Amino acid sequence: MLSGILLFNQKGENLIFRQFRNDCRPRLSDVFRIQVISNAQVRSPILTLGSTTFSHVKHENIYIVAVTKSNANAALVFEFLYRLIALGKSYFGKFDEEAVKNNFVLIYELLDGAFISPLLNYLLEEVAEILDFGYPQNTETDTLKMYITTEGVKSERAIEDSTRITMQATGALSWRRADVKYRKNEAFVDVIEDVNLLMSAGGTVLRADVSGQIIMRAYLSGTPECKFGLNDRLLLDGDGLTRPSGNKSGTKATRAAAGSVTLEDCQFHQCVKLGKFDTDRIISFVPPDGEFELMRYRATENVNLPFRVHAIVNEIGKTKVEYQVAIRANYGTKLFATNVVVRVPTPLNTAGIQTRTSQGKAKYEPSENIIVWKIPRFTGQSEYVLSADATLTSMTNQKAWSRPPLSLSFSLLMFTSSGLLVRYLKVFEKSNYSSVKWVRYMTRAGSYEIRF
């Protein structure tokens, strides 16, 4: 019947190899890895090469493979493979790569049979093992657990699933204690976005997207229920939000720049009630105590670019390159960016650089072949210019300069490139205490590149 059982991960690494007959060699692992796992064209669960047949099932992130040499009953082979998966789930919750690595001793014990005693092993060998010389014997979980009593190591995901079931049955929260108390009840919300841009030399936006996250620090007593609304659907007034006094000037500018936004790839913390979000677009949750990531998202439509960069680069013969780089802030005059750094590439054979800037300082870094232009504070609607002349050394085998794109890094408070806004944050608790809510927006440069 079966000559062997093999388990692989998605990379083709052999996790389990158990041969039942002498015609099953370890090199068969390499054959399956090359012919099936590394071959994107393979679609069939059965592969026959010469006299060897590989029947496999992919479950989670592993391959379970049965090797046969004879004309075996295919239906019986696949029935056994699915029984093996069910058996693994019964012993250690999840049957995936992590579970296999944590429980490989138990898996071999199931395949080989448990050692009970010299006398009982002879009488019960067909009961305490699932295969005998390649022939399926017993795959009933309850029967096997009478003899193979080793406890399986539960994977983290299996523990999370069981925790979720316990919460639904008992109402208990695994992420929060009920006896949390604070003298002053506060909730801090940080909307942090990384804006990515790739712009052509002609000023055409080739790619622009935003990767964002909402970080919350909840210092709230008891087990409060929070309701959190964004501007992806409704605009609600009278939200009672309090913003840091130092950033009041950015509130109107941010609101004016944003309309209704479309979010993609939303991922929420386990405390969020997803059903409520799908129906009402309201993020309802009982927050963990302290800091946690409430939500992740992406936005690819109507991206507000904080900076516009225009670069002119002229190569004068083979000995000189002239740079003219202008950068303009697209946000309001009451906002300002900090730690703005422009990195302008130079040819590999650059001997020296002369720079002139209307704001900030520029310095040539020969180890990286770039001009680093630093502007500590960049006020909204301002425009600054960098002029530079690069002197080049002559080379015997001079290649054409590839002109890699210039890049930009910055931090900008009270501005969101996606246009996302927190419309309201409400806290409900049975003692009906008052709480203070703070919201801050931060936009940073992800991969912000401009070709020239």
XYZ file of C-alpha atoms in Angstrom:
452
model
C 0.000 0.000 0.000
C 1.736 3.230 1.161
C 5.514 3.245 0.808
C 5.975 6.415 2.840
C 4.538 9.618 4.267
C 6.225 13.011 3.795
C 5.375 16.466 5.136
C 6.810 19.620 3.539
C 6.487 23.326 4.232
C 5.870 25.862 1.457
C 9.601 26.347 0.901
C 10.037 22.656 0.147
C 11.779 21.828 3.416
C 11.122 18.263 4.580
C 9.453 18.325 8.010
C 8.504 14.634 8.376
C 9.770 11.570 6.497
C 8.547 8.103 7.439
C 9.138 5.103 5.193
C 7.159 1.879 5.579
C 8.784 -0.110 2.778
C 12.321 -0.390 1.491
C 11.375 1.009 -1.918
C 10.794 4.499 -0.422
C 14.093 6.385 -0.461
C 14.918 9.785 1.071
C 15.796 11.141 -2.387
C 12.082 11.057 -3.199
C 11.835 14.226 -1.112
C 13.947 16.041 -3.688
C 11.833 14.659 -6.523
C 8.589 16.001 -5.026
C 10.182 19.346 -4.156
C 11.374 19.869 -7.740
C 8.410 18.406 -9.606
C 5.559 19.840 -7.508
C 6.486 22.560 -4.995
C 8.915 24.394 -7.298
C 6.781 23.860 -10.395
C 4.072 26.516 -10.746
C 2.447 24.581 -13.613
C 1.450 21.589 -11.484
C -2.259 21.582 -10.690
C -3.059 17.902 -10.155
C -2.904 16.384 -6.650
C -1.516 13.178 -8.177
C 1.870 12.950 -9.891
C 3.241 9.714 -11.340
C 6.909 9.397 -12.294
C 7.856 5.935 -13.514
C 6.624 3.466 -10.907
C 6.292 6.078 -8.136
C 3.077 8.000 -7.456
C 2.902 11.090 -5.251
C -0.566 11.912 -3.879
C -0.603 15.155 -1.958
C -2.935 17.458 -0.075
C -2.056 21.068 0.760
C -3.397 22.167 4.128
C -2.638 25.542 5.740
C 1.055 26.051 4.860
C 2.186 22.419 4.540
C 2.035 19.594 2.010
C 1.003 16.112 3.211
C 2.294 13.557 0.698
C 1.663 9.833 0.361
C 4.172 7.854 -1.738
C 3.000 4.627 -3.396
C 4.772 2.191 -5.700
C 1.924 -0.209 -6.460
C -1.428 0.405 -8.128
C -3.044 1.789 -4.975
C -6.637 2.870 -4.478
C -6.460 6.666 -4.929
C -9.696 7.312 -3.039
C -8.405 5.342 -0.051
C -5.089 7.249 -0.093
C -6.768 10.658 -0.038
C -9.242 9.527 2.616
C -6.274 8.569 4.782
C -4.527 11.941 4.189
C -7.618 13.883 5.258
C -8.028 11.611 8.297
C -4.405 12.393 9.181
C -5.187 16.138 9.062
C -8.224 15.660 11.308
C -6.130 13.603 13.705
C -3.493 16.327 13.889
C -6.130 18.972 14.623
C -7.531 16.809 17.396
C -4.133 16.397 19.079
C -2.667 19.882 18.707
C -5.368 22.266 17.483
C -3.848 23.494 14.217
C -2.189 21.278 11.649
C 0.348 23.665 10.134
C 4.128 24.092 9.944
C 4.425 25.451 13.479
C 2.352 22.586 14.884
C 4.355 19.957 12.985
C 7.668 21.362 14.248
C 6.376 21.531 17.823
C 4.889 18.028 17.736
C 7.144 15.998 15.446
C 7.772 13.395 18.180
C 4.033 12.896 18.625
C 3.534 12.621 14.845
C 6.178 9.897 14.573
C 4.578 8.159 17.541
C 1.224 8.170 15.763
C 2.766 6.853 12.560
C 4.877 4.181 14.278
C 2.561 3.174 17.109
C 2.876 3.764 20.835
C 5.100 1.501 22.928
C 2.793 0.156 25.629
C 4.565 -2.962 26.897
C 6.274 -5.932 25.198
C 3.165 -8.084 25.752
C 0.407 -5.552 25.015
C 2.275 -4.080 22.061
C 1.873 -7.399 20.226
C -1.838 -7.539 21.036
C -2.609 -3.873 20.398
C -0.178 -2.909 17.642
C -2.996 -2.522 15.152
C -4.974 -0.371 17.600
C -2.236 1.998 18.718
C -0.913 2.970 15.307
C -2.529 4.416 12.200
C -0.322 2.558 9.708
C 1.204 -0.893 9.761
C 3.723 -1.662 7.009
C 1.981 0.993 4.884
C -1.552 -0.290 5.415
C -4.013 2.068 7.181
C -5.126 0.555 10.475
C -6.945 2.929 12.810
C -7.577 6.648 12.454
C -10.248 7.010 15.130
C -9.144 9.788 17.459
C -10.891 8.498 20.572
C -9.355 5.039 20.208
C -5.842 6.348 19.585
C -5.987 8.726 22.558
C -6.545 5.728 24.856
C -3.044 4.473 24.034
C -1.116 7.480 22.697
C -1.660 9.889 25.566
C 1.089 12.404 24.787
C -0.229 15.970 25.039
C 0.181 17.992 21.853
C 1.771 21.454 21.930
C -0.882 23.961 20.923
C 0.120 26.615 18.371
C -0.421 30.306 19.165
C -3.220 30.568 16.619
C -5.001 27.579 18.123
C -4.786 29.209 21.549
C -6.209 32.434 20.084
C -9.115 30.530 18.525
C -9.914 28.759 21.793
C -9.649 32.076 23.636
C -12.121 33.631 21.217
C -14.587 30.774 21.769
C -14.216 31.151 25.546
C -14.921 34.867 25.290
C -18.076 34.270 23.275
C -19.307 31.703 25.787
C -18.397 33.514 29.007
C -18.171 37.186 28.036
C -14.624 37.375 29.455
C -12.040 39.619 27.734
C -8.597 38.145 27.323
C -7.010 41.534 26.552
C -8.343 43.527 29.513
C -8.834 43.174 33.264
C -12.094 44.407 34.778
C -10.473 46.094 37.805
C -8.504 48.799 35.941
C -8.770 52.189 37.681
C -7.425 55.647 36.799
C -7.792 58.962 38.600
C -7.986 60.794 35.270
C -9.603 58.984 32.346
C -7.934 59.802 29.033
C -7.724 58.347 25.532
C -4.984 59.322 23.068
C -5.361 58.551 19.370
C -2.484 58.844 16.882
C -3.237 58.561 13.150
C 0.144 57.826 11.578
C 0.518 57.621 7.790
C 3.474 56.773 5.553
C 3.000 58.273 2.091
C 4.717 56.571 -0.854
C 5.370 58.340 -4.147
C 7.137 57.615 -7.416
C 7.101 60.549 -9.835
C 8.499 60.673 -13.359
C 10.951 63.289 -14.613
C 8.068 65.006 -16.399
C 6.061 65.408 -13.207
C 3.652 62.500 -13.797
C 2.680 60.531 -10.698
C 3.534 56.899 -11.458
C 2.542 55.532 -8.061
C 1.076 57.122 -4.950
C -0.391 55.327 -1.963
C -0.675 55.618 1.804
C -0.014 53.019 4.490
C -1.607 54.074 7.751
C -2.141 52.892 11.282
C -4.213 54.144 14.194
C -2.438 53.808 17.534
C -4.467 54.266 20.704
C -3.379 54.704 24.296
C -6.341 54.071 26.557
C -6.077 55.032 30.213
C -9.703 54.333 31.117
C -11.220 52.799 34.233
C -13.425 49.695 34.237
C -14.447 48.034 30.982
C -15.592 50.936 28.795
C -17.034 50.538 25.317
C -15.564 52.960 22.810
C -17.185 54.044 19.564
C -14.880 55.418 16.959
C -16.039 57.105 13.720
C -14.051 58.001 10.610
C -14.905 60.181 7.625
C -15.127 57.271 5.234
C -18.920 57.509 5.379
C -20.551 60.019 7.710
C -19.727 63.463 9.082
C -20.975 63.936 12.650
C -20.717 67.229 14.492
C -20.349 67.784 18.235
C -17.838 65.001 18.666
C -16.320 66.440 21.828
C -12.751 65.856 20.654
C -9.958 67.796 22.317
C -6.762 68.448 20.397
C -3.364 69.434 21.825
C -3.205 73.193 22.269
C 0.045 73.428 20.336
C -1.596 72.037 17.198
C -4.931 73.862 17.122
C -3.885 75.701 13.973
C -3.794 72.465 12.023
C -7.367 71.402 12.737
C -9.186 73.475 10.122
C -6.504 72.876 7.510
C -6.773 69.153 7.965
C -10.578 69.130 7.888
C -10.677 71.292 4.769
C -8.282 69.047 2.881
C -10.246 65.900 3.551
C -13.530 64.618 2.188
C -14.853 61.107 2.130
C -12.013 58.600 1.837
C -11.848 55.045 0.575
C -9.840 52.661 2.736
C -8.409 49.346 1.562
C -6.942 46.306 3.309
C -8.306 47.303 6.710
C -6.981 45.199 9.597
C -8.340 45.601 13.119
C -7.288 44.655 16.620
C -9.125 41.619 17.978
C -11.133 43.842 20.324
C -13.051 45.441 17.418
C -16.566 44.180 16.688
C -16.297 43.592 12.961
C -20.013 43.086 12.400
C -20.731 46.592 13.675
C -18.128 48.072 11.343
C -19.485 46.272 8.262
C -23.052 47.472 8.839
C -22.676 50.958 10.348
C -19.029 51.863 9.597
C -18.615 52.419 13.342
C -15.559 50.953 15.062
C -16.938 49.655 18.367
C -14.607 48.011 20.884
C -13.582 47.504 24.504
C -9.960 48.703 24.430
C -6.971 46.952 26.023
C -5.341 48.870 28.834
C -2.497 51.084 27.634
C -1.081 51.351 24.109
C -2.205 49.145 21.213
C -2.672 49.278 17.441
C -6.379 49.680 16.767
C -6.282 49.550 12.986
C -4.141 49.337 9.840
C -5.238 50.489 6.401
C -4.156 51.506 2.898
C -5.415 54.264 0.604
C -4.662 54.573 -3.114
C -7.198 57.179 -4.261
C -6.952 60.980 -4.047
C -3.624 60.952 -2.203
C -2.661 64.416 -0.945
C 1.052 64.885 -1.631
C 2.674 67.089 1.042
C 5.567 68.169 -1.203
C 6.055 68.868 -4.887
C 9.628 68.490 -6.125
C 10.927 69.770 -9.455
C 14.474 68.795 -10.376
C 16.532 69.903 -13.382
C 19.865 68.173 -13.948
C 22.183 69.101 -16.837
C 25.272 67.110 -17.738
C 27.832 69.456 -19.258
C 30.229 67.303 -21.211
C 31.948 64.672 -19.125
C 33.352 66.957 -16.463
C 30.402 68.781 -14.891
C 26.794 68.300 -13.721
C 24.500 71.199 -12.784
C 21.586 70.717 -10.350
C 18.537 72.896 -9.794
C 16.128 71.334 -7.262
C 13.001 73.190 -6.126
C 10.721 71.813 -3.408
C 7.334 73.313 -2.534
C 5.006 72.546 0.395
C 1.412 71.794 -0.643
C -0.105 72.040 2.860
C -1.532 75.085 4.666
C 0.500 78.035 5.865
C -0.259 77.286 9.523
C 1.347 73.859 9.316
C 5.026 73.015 9.159
C 7.101 69.921 8.494
C 10.182 68.981 10.479
C 13.376 67.104 9.673
C 12.958 67.475 5.916
C 15.874 65.766 4.164
C 16.368 65.693 0.374
C 18.892 63.172 -0.971
C 20.138 64.006 -4.468
C 22.264 61.322 -6.211
C 25.548 62.219 -7.900
C 27.703 60.320 -10.445
C 30.207 57.813 -9.081
C 33.162 59.824 -10.418
C 32.223 63.041 -8.596
C 35.317 64.856 -7.345
C 33.681 67.797 -5.590
C 30.413 69.649 -5.063
C 29.570 73.336 -4.672
C 26.092 73.993 -3.216
C 23.837 77.011 -2.633
C 20.500 76.827 -0.786
C 17.718 79.317 -0.055
C 16.932 77.466 3.188
C 18.699 74.833 5.288
C 22.119 73.310 4.677
C 23.424 71.009 1.954
C 26.429 68.724 2.213
C 28.058 66.271 -0.170
C 28.467 62.723 1.219
C 31.147 61.047 -0.957
C 30.723 57.644 0.740
C 27.098 57.491 -0.470
C 27.472 59.594 -3.648
C 24.639 61.925 -2.662
C 23.995 65.547 -1.771
C 22.133 65.719 1.545
C 19.964 68.813 1.881
C 18.518 69.277 5.380
C 15.710 71.720 6.226
C 14.842 71.601 9.961
C 11.510 73.445 9.603
C 9.478 73.724 6.398
C 6.525 76.145 6.602
C 3.418 75.434 4.512
C 3.143 76.951 0.985
C 6.861 77.816 1.064
C 9.272 76.980 -1.741
C 13.004 76.476 -1.354
C 15.708 75.897 -3.970
C 18.989 73.998 -4.036
C 21.601 74.831 -6.676
C 24.699 72.683 -7.016
C 27.610 72.102 -9.386
C 29.334 68.729 -9.438
C 32.882 68.425 -10.792
C 33.665 65.026 -12.308
C 36.950 63.203 -12.774
C 37.815 61.653 -16.137
C 37.589 57.874 -16.417
C 39.043 55.527 -19.020
C 35.936 53.352 -19.208
C 33.250 55.865 -18.378
C 29.695 54.501 -18.395
C 26.522 56.517 -18.776
C 25.141 57.766 -15.472
C 21.994 55.822 -14.544
C 20.443 58.821 -12.755
C 18.789 57.112 -9.749
C 15.818 59.060 -8.328
C 16.185 61.620 -5.570
C 14.396 60.805 -2.326
C 12.679 62.786 0.378
C 12.063 62.176 4.099
C 10.006 64.314 6.480
C 7.547 64.432 9.372
C 4.379 66.534 9.204
C 1.948 67.038 12.086
C -1.824 67.495 11.723
C -1.936 66.411 8.076
C -3.166 63.175 6.500
C -2.288 62.282 2.919
C -5.272 59.957 2.674
C -7.670 62.606 3.971
C -8.677 60.345 6.857
C -10.173 62.089 9.873
C -11.401 60.942 13.254
C -14.904 62.393 13.392
C -15.731 61.287 16.900
C -14.583 59.112 19.769
C -17.128 58.315 22.454
C -16.563 56.378 25.662
C -19.422 54.590 27.452
C -18.948 53.078 30.910
C -21.522 51.992 33.487
C -20.264 54.502 36.067
C -20.771 57.243 33.443
C -17.489 59.022 34.190
C -16.231 61.844 31.988
C -13.159 61.286 29.847
C -10.803 63.449 27.795
C -9.942 62.440 24.236
C -6.916 63.628 22.259
C -6.308 63.119 18.536
C -3.065 63.717 16.679
C -2.255 63.255 12.986
C 1.209 62.491 11.650
C 2.332 62.024 8.042
C 5.784 60.655 7.277
C 7.677 59.838 4.111
C 7.686 56.193 3.145
C 9.318 55.684 -0.258
C 9.057 59.227 -1.617
C 11.071 59.320 -4.860
C 11.277 61.643 -7.858
C 13.072 60.763 -11.066
C 15.036 63.346 -13.047
